Amino acid sequence: MATVRKFHLPHYPSYPIYISTFKNVENAAFLRSQLLEGNPNFDYAFLDASTILSLNHILLPAFLALSLHTSGRAKTKTVHSELVFRLHPNNNIAESFKKFGIGDSSRNIIAVKIGGFMKEGQDEVAEESVSRHLGEVVQGDSTDPGERGERLGEECEMEKVRKMYKLESGAGGGGKKGKKIGNTGEAVNGMGGEEKDRKEMESVVLGVITLKGS
Amino acid sequence: MASAAHPEPIEPIQPLQPPSGRPRGGHDQHTLPAPFLPDACEPLTQGAEALVYRTHFLTPQTPAVLKYRPPKPYRHPTLDKRLTKARLLAEARVLVKCRREGVSVPAVLGADWEGGWLVLEYVGGGTVRGVLDGWVHRLPELSREGNSETISEGRKKSEEEEALWELMRKVGRAVGRLHEIGVCHGDLTTSNLMVRDEEEYTENETNLPPSGDIVLIDFGLATQTIQDEDRAVDLYVLERAFAATHPAAEPLFQEVLRTYGGSFKGAKSVLRRLEDVRLRGRKKSMLG
Ligand SMILES: Nc1ncnc2c1ncn2[C@@H]1O[C@H](COP(=O)(O)OP(=O)(O)OP(=O)(O)O)[C@@H](O)[C@H]1O
Ligand SMILES: [Mg+2]
C-alpha cells in the first residue's frame, strides 16, 4: 500500500485529487510505457518530482484541467494528460510530457489521480484502490506528501524550474537584466530564505501557467 | 484626544458609481462565472467594467480576489467576448511581468479568458488613500496637540509624520520601479496603492500607518511603455489624487516626487515632463 493524500479544490468538491510521492523509483520506464500504451488501469498523471515546487503548482493545473474538461474545451484526451499539458508554459503537448511527465530514468515521482469521474459514494473505495494499485505497480519507496501537501516540493530542483518557466527577468525598461526570481537566499519575517524564494517563484509560476500559450 | 464630536473616518474604498449608460437589470451580485459560487464570494466593489469579490482559490487557506467582467448585453456578443479576453489578458500579462521583475503587485493565481474572470492574490492591508484620509481626519486634533497643521521643514516631525513620510518614499520607489521596467499604470490613484499589512489595517491605537510594502493594484488600464509622457501622466494623476485628499497633503506628494526622481535613470526627465503635463492640465481646466 502506498501513502495517498486526498485534496479538494474548493470549486470542484466532487473531484477529489489523490497525490502519492515515491523516491528511488526503479521502474519508471515501465510506468511510462503503460501510459504510452494507454493502459486503462494507468489513469494517472505521473510527474517527475524534480519539476514540482509545491501543492499549488499541482492544484492550479488540476483546476484548469477540470474546468476545461468539464466544459468540453480540453486540448488533450483525459483530465490527467490535460493536467500535464497545463503545467507547461507553451502549447506543445509532446514537450509538456517530456519536461514534466515521468521519464525513463526518473527516480522521484509524483502520482496524481483525479477522482470523481465515477458514481457517487465510491470515494473511499477509490482512495484505497489508488493506494493499493500504486503500491503494487510502483517499485520505489512511498513517501508522505504531508497533510497539507507541504512536503511536495522536497525533491524539486529549483534551478530546473527556473529555467523551464524562464524566471530570469527579461528585457524591460530596467537595467536589472539577468536578475533571478526567487534567488535571494535572504531570510525575511522569520520565514527561511529558501521558503521565501519558493513562495516567490510559485507566485510567478502560477501566473505563467495561467497565461499559457496566450 | 479623539472625541465623539469627530466625524467617523470615511471608508478607505468607495465603490465607483456605475456610469449612467449602464444597462438596467444587468448583472447582480449573484451572477458569477462558473465554478464560483455566491456563498464563497464577498463583493468588494462594483466598477464600471469589473465586479470584484473577495474569495479563496485552490485551497480554502488561499485568500484571493476575483475580478469578473460580465458580458455587456448592449455589445455584440462576439465583439464583447474578444474585448473582454483582450483586456483580461493585458492585465494579467502586465501583472506577471511585474511579478517576474520584482515589482510588488498581486500574483496572478488563475483565469479563464472565455469565462471573463481573473483571480489574484489577496493583499491584506489598506489603501494609501485610507491612510491619508485617516491622517487628514486627525489634523485638527494634531494641531491642538501642538503640532502645526502643515508639515513644515524646520520642525521636528512626530512619530506618525515620520512614518507617513517613510510611506511616501516607498510610494515614490514603487512607482519608479514600475516605470523602470517599462510599465505605466494608467490609473495611478491613491486607491490603487495598497499598503501590505498581514494584520489587516484598521484604525489602530497608535495611528501609525502600516509599515508594510506598497503593492500596486488595478492594472486594467496599464500599458507597456517607456515614454516620458506616459510616465508623467501617471505622476500627474497621482498628484491630482493627493490634491483631492487635502491641501496639507501637498508636501507629502513632494516627498513622493523627490524619491521617484532618484529611483531610476530616466526619472529626472519624467519630472521635467510632468511640468508640461501640469500646464496642459491647467489650461484644459480653464477652458472647461
Ligand atoms: N489583490 C487585491 N487584494 C486586496 N484587495 C483588492 C485587490 N484587488 C482589488 N482589491 C480591492 O478591490 C477594489 C477594486 O479593485 P480594482 O481597482 O482592481 O478593480 P476595478 O474594477 O478597476 O475597480 P474600480 O473600477 O473601482 O477601480 C480595490 O480598490 C481594492 O480595494
Ligand atoms: Mg480601482
Coordinates of C-alpha atoms and ligand atoms in Angstrom, one line a residue:
Chain A
M1 CA 0.0 0.0 0.0
A2 CA 1.3 3.5 -0.9
T3 CA 0.7 6.6 1.2
V4 CA -2.0 8.6 -0.5
R5 CA -3.1 12.1 0.4
K6 CA -6.5 13.4 -0.7
F7 CA -7.1 17.1 -1.6
H8 CA -10.2 19.0 -2.6
L9 CA -10.3 22.1 -4.8
P10 CA -13.0 24.3 -3.1
H11 CA -14.5 24.8 -6.6
Y12 CA -14.7 21.2 -7.5
P13 CA -15.6 19.4 -4.3
S14 CA -16.8 16.3 -6.1
Y15 CA -13.5 15.6 -7.8
P16 CA -11.1 14.6 -5.1
I17 CA -7.4 14.8 -6.0
Y18 CA -5.2 11.9 -4.8
I19 CA -1.5 12.5 -4.6
S20 CA 1.3 10.0 -3.8
T21 CA 5.0 10.5 -3.8
F22 CA 7.8 8.0 -4.4
K23 CA 11.6 8.1 -4.0
N24 CA 14.2 5.7 -5.6
V25 CA 11.8 4.5 -8.2
E26 CA 13.3 1.6 -10.2
N27 CA 10.7 1.0 -12.9
A28 CA 9.9 4.5 -14.3
A29 CA 10.4 3.1 -17.9
F30 CA 7.7 0.5 -17.3
L31 CA 5.3 3.1 -15.8
R32 CA 5.8 5.4 -18.7
S33 CA 5.3 2.5 -21.2
Q34 CA 1.9 1.8 -19.6
L35 CA 0.9 5.5 -20.1
L36 CA 2.1 5.4 -23.8
E37 CA 0.1 2.2 -24.4
G38 CA -2.9 3.8 -23.0
N39 CA -3.4 1.0 -20.4
P40 CA -6.8 2.0 -18.8
N41 CA -5.6 0.9 -15.3
F42 CA -2.9 3.6 -15.5
D43 CA -5.2 6.6 -15.5
Y44 CA -2.8 8.9 -13.6
A45 CA -0.7 12.0 -14.1
F46 CA 2.8 10.7 -13.4
L47 CA 5.1 13.7 -12.8
D48 CA 8.8 14.0 -12.4
A49 CA 9.1 15.4 -8.8
S50 CA 12.1 17.5 -9.7
T51 CA 9.8 19.9 -11.6
I52 CA 7.2 20.5 -8.9
L53 CA 7.5 23.4 -6.5
S54 CA 4.5 23.0 -4.2
L55 CA 1.0 21.7 -3.8
N56 CA -0.4 24.8 -5.6
H57 CA 1.9 24.0 -8.5
I58 CA -0.3 20.8 -8.9
L59 CA -3.6 22.3 -7.9
L60 CA -3.7 25.1 -10.5
P61 CA -3.2 22.8 -13.5
A62 CA -5.6 20.4 -11.9
F63 CA -8.2 23.2 -11.6
L64 CA -7.6 24.2 -15.2
A65 CA -7.8 20.6 -16.4
L66 CA -11.1 20.1 -14.6
S67 CA -12.5 23.4 -15.8
L68 CA -11.6 22.8 -19.4
H69 CA -12.5 19.1 -19.3
T70 CA -16.0 19.6 -17.8
S71 CA -16.8 22.3 -20.3
G72 CA -15.5 20.4 -23.4
R73 CA -12.6 22.8 -24.0
A74 CA -9.7 20.5 -23.1
K75 CA -6.9 20.1 -25.7
T76 CA -6.0 16.5 -24.7
K77 CA -7.8 13.2 -24.2
T78 CA -8.0 12.8 -20.4
V79 CA -8.1 15.1 -17.4
H80 CA -4.7 13.7 -16.4
S81 CA -3.0 14.4 -19.7
E82 CA -4.6 17.8 -19.6
L83 CA -3.0 18.4 -16.1
V84 CA 0.5 17.6 -17.5
F85 CA -0.2 19.8 -20.6
R86 CA -1.3 22.7 -18.4
L87 CA 2.0 22.6 -16.4
H88 CA 3.9 23.7 -19.5
P89 CA 4.2 27.4 -20.4
N90 CA 3.8 26.7 -24.2
N91 CA 1.2 24.9 -26.3
N92 CA 3.3 21.9 -27.2
I93 CA 1.8 18.7 -25.9
A94 CA 4.8 16.4 -26.6
E95 CA 7.1 18.9 -24.9
S96 CA 4.9 19.0 -21.8
F97 CA 5.2 15.3 -21.3
K98 CA 8.9 15.3 -21.9
K99 CA 9.5 18.1 -19.4
F100 CA 7.0 17.5 -16.6
G101 CA 6.0 13.9 -17.1
I102 CA 7.8 10.8 -15.9
G103 CA 10.9 9.9 -17.9
D104 CA 12.5 6.5 -18.3
S105 CA 15.2 7.5 -15.8
S106 CA 13.0 9.4 -13.3
R107 CA 13.9 8.4 -9.7
N108 CA 11.5 10.6 -7.8
I109 CA 7.9 10.8 -9.0
I110 CA 4.6 12.3 -8.0
A111 CA 1.4 10.3 -9.0
V112 CA -1.8 12.4 -9.3
K113 CA -5.2 10.9 -9.7
I114 CA -8.3 13.0 -10.1
G115 CA -11.3 11.0 -8.9
G116 CA -14.9 11.7 -9.1
F117 CA -15.5 10.6 -12.7
M118 CA -17.5 7.7 -11.2
K119 CA -20.6 7.0 -9.3
E120 CA -21.3 8.8 -6.1
G121 CA -20.3 7.1 -2.8
Q122 CA -17.3 5.4 -4.3
D123 CA -14.9 7.9 -2.8
E124 CA -13.4 5.8 -0.1
V125 CA -13.1 2.8 -2.3
A126 CA -11.2 4.9 -4.8
E127 CA -8.7 6.1 -2.2
E128 CA -8.0 2.6 -1.1
S129 CA -7.7 1.2 -4.6
V130 CA -5.4 4.0 -5.6
S131 CA -3.2 3.2 -2.6
R132 CA -3.2 -0.5 -3.4
H133 CA -2.7 -0.1 -7.1
L134 CA 0.2 2.3 -6.8
G135 CA 1.7 0.2 -4.0
E136 CA 1.7 -2.8 -6.4
V137 CA 2.9 -1.2 -9.6
V138 CA 5.5 1.4 -8.5
Q139 CA 8.8 -0.1 -7.5
G140 CA 10.1 2.5 -5.1
D141 CA 9.8 4.0 -1.6
S142 CA 6.4 5.5 -0.9
T143 CA 6.8 8.8 1.0
D144 CA 4.3 11.1 2.7
P145 CA 3.4 14.3 0.7
G146 CA 2.1 15.8 4.0
E147 CA -1.4 16.5 5.2
R148 CA -1.3 20.0 3.5
G149 CA 1.0 18.8 0.8
E150 CA 3.8 20.7 2.5
R151 CA 6.4 18.1 1.5
L152 CA 5.6 18.1 -2.2
G153 CA 8.4 20.4 -3.1
E154 CA 11.1 18.4 -1.3
E155 CA 12.6 16.8 -4.5
C156 CA 12.2 19.9 -6.6
E157 CA 15.2 21.2 -8.5
M158 CA 14.7 24.9 -8.3
E159 CA 17.2 25.8 -11.0
K160 CA 15.5 23.4 -13.4
V161 CA 12.1 25.0 -12.7
R162 CA 13.6 28.5 -13.0
K163 CA 14.8 27.6 -16.5
M164 CA 11.5 25.9 -17.6
Y165 CA 9.5 29.0 -16.8
K166 CA 12.2 31.4 -17.8
L167 CA 12.3 33.1 -14.4
E168 CA 15.2 35.4 -15.3
S169 CA 13.9 38.8 -15.8
G170 CA 14.0 39.5 -19.5
A171 CA 14.4 42.7 -21.4
G172 CA 12.4 45.5 -20.0
G173 CA 13.0 49.2 -19.4
G174 CA 15.1 48.4 -16.4
G175 CA 18.8 47.9 -16.1
K176 CA 18.4 44.8 -13.8
K177 CA 18.6 42.2 -16.5
G178 CA 19.5 38.7 -15.6
K179 CA 18.1 39.1 -12.1
K180 CA 16.8 35.8 -10.9
I181 CA 13.4 35.4 -9.3
G182 CA 13.4 33.7 -6.0
N183 CA 17.2 33.6 -5.6
T184 CA 17.8 35.9 -2.8
G185 CA 18.5 33.4 -0.1
E186 CA 17.6 36.0 2.4
A187 CA 15.6 35.2 5.5
V188 CA 12.7 37.7 6.0
N189 CA 9.9 37.8 8.5
G190 CA 11.0 34.6 10.2
M191 CA 10.4 32.8 7.0
G192 CA 13.5 30.9 5.9
G193 CA 15.2 32.3 2.8
E194 CA 14.5 29.1 0.8
E195 CA 10.9 29.0 1.7
K196 CA 10.5 32.7 0.7
D197 CA 12.2 32.0 -2.6
R198 CA 9.9 29.1 -3.3
K199 CA 6.9 31.2 -2.5
E200 CA 8.0 34.0 -4.8
M201 CA 8.8 31.5 -7.5
E202 CA 5.4 29.9 -7.1
S203 CA 3.7 33.2 -7.4
V204 CA 5.3 33.8 -10.8
V205 CA 4.9 30.2 -12.0
L206 CA 1.1 30.2 -11.3
G207 CA 0.9 33.4 -13.4
V208 CA 2.9 31.8 -16.3
I209 CA 0.7 28.7 -16.2
T210 CA -2.4 30.9 -16.3
L211 CA -1.0 32.8 -19.3
K212 CA 0.0 29.6 -21.1
G213 CA 0.0 29.9 -24.9
S214 CA -1.8 33.2 -24.9
Chain B
M1 CA -7.9 63.2 22.2
A2 CA -10.5 61.6 20.0
S3 CA -14.0 62.6 20.9
A4 CA -17.5 61.8 19.8
A5 CA -17.5 65.2 18.0
H6 CA -15.1 63.9 15.4
P7 CA -16.6 62.6 12.3
E8 CA -16.4 58.9 11.6
P9 CA -13.3 58.1 9.4
I10 CA -14.5 57.6 5.9
E11 CA -14.3 54.2 4.3
P12 CA -11.0 53.9 2.6
I13 CA -12.5 52.5 -0.6
Q14 CA -15.7 53.8 -2.2
P15 CA -17.3 51.7 -4.9
L16 CA -17.5 53.5 -8.1
Q17 CA -20.9 54.7 -9.3
P18 CA -21.8 52.9 -12.4
P19 CA -22.0 55.2 -15.4
S20 CA -25.4 56.4 -16.4
G21 CA -25.2 54.4 -19.6
R22 CA -25.1 51.1 -17.8
P23 CA -28.0 48.9 -18.8
R24 CA -30.8 48.3 -16.3
G25 CA -31.3 44.9 -14.9
G26 CA -27.8 43.9 -15.7
H27 CA -25.6 41.8 -13.5
D28 CA -26.4 41.5 -9.9
Q29 CA -24.0 40.1 -7.3
H30 CA -25.3 36.6 -7.7
T31 CA -24.4 36.3 -11.4
L32 CA -21.0 34.7 -11.0
P33 CA -19.0 32.8 -13.6
A34 CA -18.7 29.0 -13.1
P35 CA -17.4 27.5 -11.0
F36 CA -17.6 30.4 -8.4
L37 CA -20.5 30.4 -6.0
P38 CA -22.0 33.4 -4.3
D39 CA -21.6 31.8 -0.8
A40 CA -17.9 31.9 -1.1
C41 CA -17.6 35.4 -2.8
E42 CA -18.0 38.6 -0.8
P43 CA -18.5 41.6 -3.0
L44 CA -15.7 44.3 -2.7
T45 CA -16.5 46.7 -5.4
Q46 CA -18.7 47.0 -8.5
G47 CA -16.9 49.2 -11.0
A48 CA -18.0 50.2 -14.5
E49 CA -16.1 47.3 -16.1
A50 CA -15.5 44.7 -13.4
L51 CA -17.1 43.2 -10.4
V52 CA -14.6 42.5 -7.7
Y53 CA -15.0 39.8 -4.9
R54 CA -13.1 38.6 -2.0
T55 CA -12.9 34.8 -2.1
H56 CA -10.4 31.9 -1.9
F57 CA -8.8 29.8 -4.6
L58 CA -7.1 26.4 -4.9
T59 CA -7.2 25.8 -1.2
P60 CA -9.6 27.2 1.5
Q61 CA -6.5 28.8 3.0
T62 CA -5.6 30.8 0.0
P63 CA -7.4 34.2 0.1
A64 CA -8.0 35.6 -3.3
V65 CA -9.6 38.4 -5.3
L66 CA -11.9 37.5 -8.2
K67 CA -12.2 40.1 -10.9
Y68 CA -15.1 39.3 -13.2
R69 CA -16.0 41.2 -16.3
P70 CA -19.6 40.2 -17.1
P71 CA -20.9 40.2 -20.6
K72 CA -22.2 43.5 -21.8
P73 CA -25.7 42.9 -23.2
Y74 CA -25.6 46.1 -25.4
R75 CA -22.4 44.9 -27.2
H76 CA -22.3 42.4 -30.0
P77 CA -21.5 39.0 -28.3
T78 CA -18.6 38.2 -30.5
L79 CA -17.0 41.6 -30.1
D80 CA -17.8 41.6 -26.4
K81 CA -16.0 38.2 -25.9
R82 CA -13.0 39.4 -27.8
L83 CA -12.7 42.7 -25.9
T84 CA -13.2 41.0 -22.5
K85 CA -10.5 38.5 -23.3
A86 CA -8.1 41.1 -24.6
R87 CA -8.5 43.3 -21.5
L88 CA -8.1 40.4 -19.0
L89 CA -5.1 39.1 -20.9
A90 CA -3.5 42.6 -21.0
E91 CA -4.0 43.0 -17.3
A92 CA -2.7 39.5 -16.4
R93 CA 0.3 39.9 -18.7
V94 CA 1.4 43.1 -17.1
L95 CA 0.9 41.7 -13.6
V96 CA 3.0 38.6 -14.4
K97 CA 5.7 40.8 -16.0
C98 CA 5.8 43.0 -12.8
R99 CA 6.0 40.0 -10.6
R100 CA 8.7 38.4 -12.7
E101 CA 10.8 41.6 -12.4
G102 CA 10.3 42.0 -8.7
V103 CA 7.7 44.9 -8.8
S104 CA 5.3 44.4 -5.9
V105 CA 1.8 43.6 -7.4
P106 CA -0.7 40.8 -6.6
A107 CA 0.2 37.5 -8.1
V108 CA -2.0 36.0 -10.8
L109 CA -3.4 32.8 -9.4
G110 CA -5.7 31.7 -12.3
A111 CA -8.0 32.9 -15.1
D112 CA -10.4 31.9 -17.7
W113 CA -10.4 34.4 -20.6
E114 CA -13.5 32.9 -22.2
G115 CA -15.3 32.9 -18.8
G116 CA -14.3 36.6 -18.2
W117 CA -12.6 36.2 -14.9
L118 CA -9.2 36.6 -13.3
V119 CA -8.1 35.5 -9.8
L120 CA -5.4 37.4 -8.0
E121 CA -3.6 37.0 -4.7
Y122 CA -5.4 38.8 -1.9
V123 CA -3.4 41.7 -0.5
G124 CA -4.1 42.1 3.2
G125 CA -3.9 45.8 4.3
G126 CA -5.4 49.1 3.3
T127 CA -5.0 51.7 0.6
V128 CA -2.8 54.7 0.7
R129 CA -6.0 56.7 0.3
G130 CA -7.3 55.2 3.6
V131 CA -4.1 56.1 5.4
L132 CA -4.2 59.7 4.1
D133 CA -7.9 60.1 4.9
G134 CA -7.2 58.8 8.5
W135 CA -4.4 61.3 8.9
V136 CA -6.5 64.2 7.5
H137 CA -9.3 63.5 9.9
R138 CA -6.9 63.8 12.8
L139 CA -5.3 67.0 11.6
P140 CA -7.4 69.3 13.8
E141 CA -6.6 67.1 16.7
L142 CA -2.9 67.0 15.8
S143 CA -2.8 70.8 15.7
R144 CA -4.5 71.1 19.1
E145 CA -1.8 68.8 20.5
G146 CA 0.8 71.5 19.5
N147 CA 1.7 70.3 16.0
S148 CA 1.3 72.8 13.3
E149 CA -1.2 71.8 10.6
T150 CA 1.3 71.8 7.8
I151 CA 4.4 69.8 7.9
S152 CA 7.0 72.5 7.7
E153 CA 10.6 71.9 7.2
G154 CA 12.2 73.2 10.4
R155 CA 10.0 71.5 12.9
K156 CA 10.8 68.0 14.3
K157 CA 8.2 65.5 12.9
S158 CA 6.1 63.4 15.2
E159 CA 6.4 59.6 15.0
E160 CA 3.2 59.4 12.9
E161 CA 4.5 62.0 10.5
E162 CA 7.8 60.3 10.2
A163 CA 6.0 57.0 9.4
L164 CA 3.9 58.8 6.9
W165 CA 6.9 60.3 5.1
E166 CA 8.6 56.9 5.0
L167 CA 5.4 55.6 3.4
M168 CA 5.7 58.4 0.7
R169 CA 9.2 57.4 0.0
K170 CA 8.0 53.8 -0.5
V171 CA 5.4 55.1 -2.9
G172 CA 8.0 57.0 -4.9
R173 CA 10.2 54.0 -5.1
A174 CA 7.4 51.6 -6.1
V175 CA 6.2 53.9 -8.9
G176 CA 9.8 54.4 -10.0
R177 CA 10.4 50.6 -10.2
L178 CA 7.2 50.2 -12.2
H179 CA 8.2 52.8 -14.7
E180 CA 11.8 51.5 -14.8
I181 CA 10.6 48.0 -16.1
G182 CA 8.6 49.7 -18.8
V183 CA 5.1 49.7 -17.4
C184 CA 2.7 52.7 -16.9
H185 CA -0.2 52.1 -14.6
G186 CA -2.8 54.2 -16.4
D187 CA -5.0 54.9 -13.3
L188 CA -2.5 55.7 -10.6
T189 CA -4.7 56.9 -7.8
T190 CA -4.2 56.6 -4.0
S191 CA -6.9 53.9 -4.0
N192 CA -4.8 51.8 -6.3
L193 CA -1.8 51.8 -4.0
M194 CA -2.1 49.4 -1.2
V195 CA 0.0 49.0 1.9
R196 CA 0.6 45.4 2.7
D197 CA -0.3 44.6 6.3
E198 CA -1.0 41.0 7.2
E199 CA -2.8 42.0 10.3
E200 CA -5.4 44.0 8.3
Y201 CA -5.0 47.7 8.6
T202 CA -7.6 49.2 10.9
E203 CA -7.6 52.5 12.7
N204 CA -5.1 51.2 15.2
E205 CA -4.4 52.8 18.5
T206 CA -1.1 54.3 17.6
N207 CA -2.5 55.9 14.4
L208 CA 0.8 54.9 12.8
P209 CA 0.4 53.9 9.2
P210 CA 1.2 50.2 8.5
S211 CA 4.9 49.6 7.8
G212 CA 4.4 47.0 5.1
D213 CA 5.4 47.2 1.4
I214 CA 3.5 49.2 -1.2
V215 CA 1.5 46.9 -3.5
L216 CA 0.3 48.4 -6.8
I217 CA -3.2 47.1 -7.8
D218 CA -5.7 47.6 -10.6
F219 CA -3.7 47.2 -13.9
G220 CA -6.9 47.2 -16.1
L221 CA -5.6 50.3 -17.9
A222 CA -1.9 49.6 -17.8
T223 CA 0.4 49.8 -20.8
Q224 CA 3.9 48.7 -21.6
T225 CA 5.7 51.9 -22.5
I226 CA 8.8 53.8 -21.6
Q227 CA 7.6 57.2 -22.9
D228 CA 8.3 60.2 -20.6
E229 CA 4.8 61.4 -21.5
D230 CA 3.0 58.3 -20.3
R231 CA 5.1 58.2 -17.1
A232 CA 4.5 61.9 -16.4
V233 CA 0.8 61.4 -16.8
D234 CA 0.9 58.6 -14.2
L235 CA 2.5 61.1 -11.8
Y236 CA 0.0 63.8 -12.7
V237 CA -2.9 61.5 -12.0
L238 CA -1.3 60.6 -8.6
E239 CA -0.7 64.3 -7.9
R240 CA -4.4 65.1 -8.5
A241 CA -5.4 62.3 -6.2
F242 CA -3.2 63.7 -3.4
A243 CA -4.6 67.2 -4.0
A244 CA -8.1 65.9 -3.8
T245 CA -7.3 64.5 -0.3
H246 CA -6.4 67.7 1.4
P247 CA -4.1 70.8 0.7
A248 CA -2.0 69.6 3.6
A249 CA -1.0 66.5 1.6
E250 CA 0.9 68.6 -0.9
P251 CA 4.3 68.4 0.9
L252 CA 3.8 64.6 1.2
F253 CA 3.5 64.4 -2.6
Q254 CA 6.6 66.4 -3.0
E255 CA 8.4 63.7 -1.0
V256 CA 6.9 61.1 -3.4
L257 CA 8.4 63.0 -6.4
R258 CA 11.7 63.6 -4.7
T259 CA 12.1 59.8 -4.1
Y260 CA 10.8 59.0 -7.6
G261 CA 13.4 61.4 -9.1
G262 CA 16.3 59.4 -7.6
S263 CA 14.8 55.9 -8.2
F264 CA 15.9 55.2 -11.8
K265 CA 18.0 56.7 -14.6
G266 CA 15.3 58.3 -16.6
A267 CA 13.3 59.7 -13.7
K268 CA 14.6 63.3 -13.7
S269 CA 13.4 63.8 -17.3
V270 CA 10.0 62.4 -16.4
L271 CA 9.8 65.1 -13.7
R272 CA 10.6 67.8 -16.2
R273 CA 7.8 66.4 -18.5
L274 CA 5.5 66.5 -15.5
E275 CA 5.7 70.3 -15.6
D276 CA 4.4 70.4 -19.2
V277 CA 1.6 68.0 -18.3
R278 CA 0.6 70.2 -15.4
L279 CA 0.5 73.2 -17.6
R280 CA -1.7 71.5 -20.1
G281 CA -3.9 70.3 -17.3
R282 CA -4.4 73.8 -16.0
K283 CA -5.2 75.2 -19.5
K284 CA -7.7 72.4 -20.0
S285 CA -9.5 73.1 -16.7
M286 CA -9.6 76.9 -17.5
L287 CA -11.3 76.1 -20.8
G288 CA -13.6 73.5 -19.3
Ligands
LIG1 N1 -5.4 41.9 -4.9 C1 -6.2 42.6 -4.1 N2 -6.1 42.4 -2.8 C2 -7.0 43.1 -2.0 N3 -7.9 43.9 -2.4 C3 -8.0 44.2 -3.7 C4 -7.2 43.5 -4.6 N4 -7.5 43.9 -5.9 C5 -8.5 44.7 -5.7 N5 -8.8 44.9 -4.4 C6 -9.9 45.8 -3.9 O1 -10.9 45.9 -4.8 C7 -11.0 47.2 -5.3 C8 -11.3 47.2 -6.8 O2 -10.3 46.5 -7.5 P1 -9.7 47.1 -8.8 O3 -9.4 48.5 -8.7 O4 -8.7 46.2 -9.3 O5 -11.0 46.9 -9.8 P2 -11.7 47.9 -10.8 O6 -12.8 47.2 -11.5 O7 -10.7 48.5 -11.6 O8 -12.3 48.8 -9.8 P3 -12.6 50.3 -10.0 O9 -13.2 50.5 -11.3 O10 -13.4 50.6 -8.8 O11 -11.2 51.0 -9.9 C9 -9.7 47.9 -4.9 O12 -9.9 49.3 -4.7 C10 -9.3 47.2 -3.7 O13 -10.0 47.7 -2.5
MG2 MG -9.5 50.5 -9.0

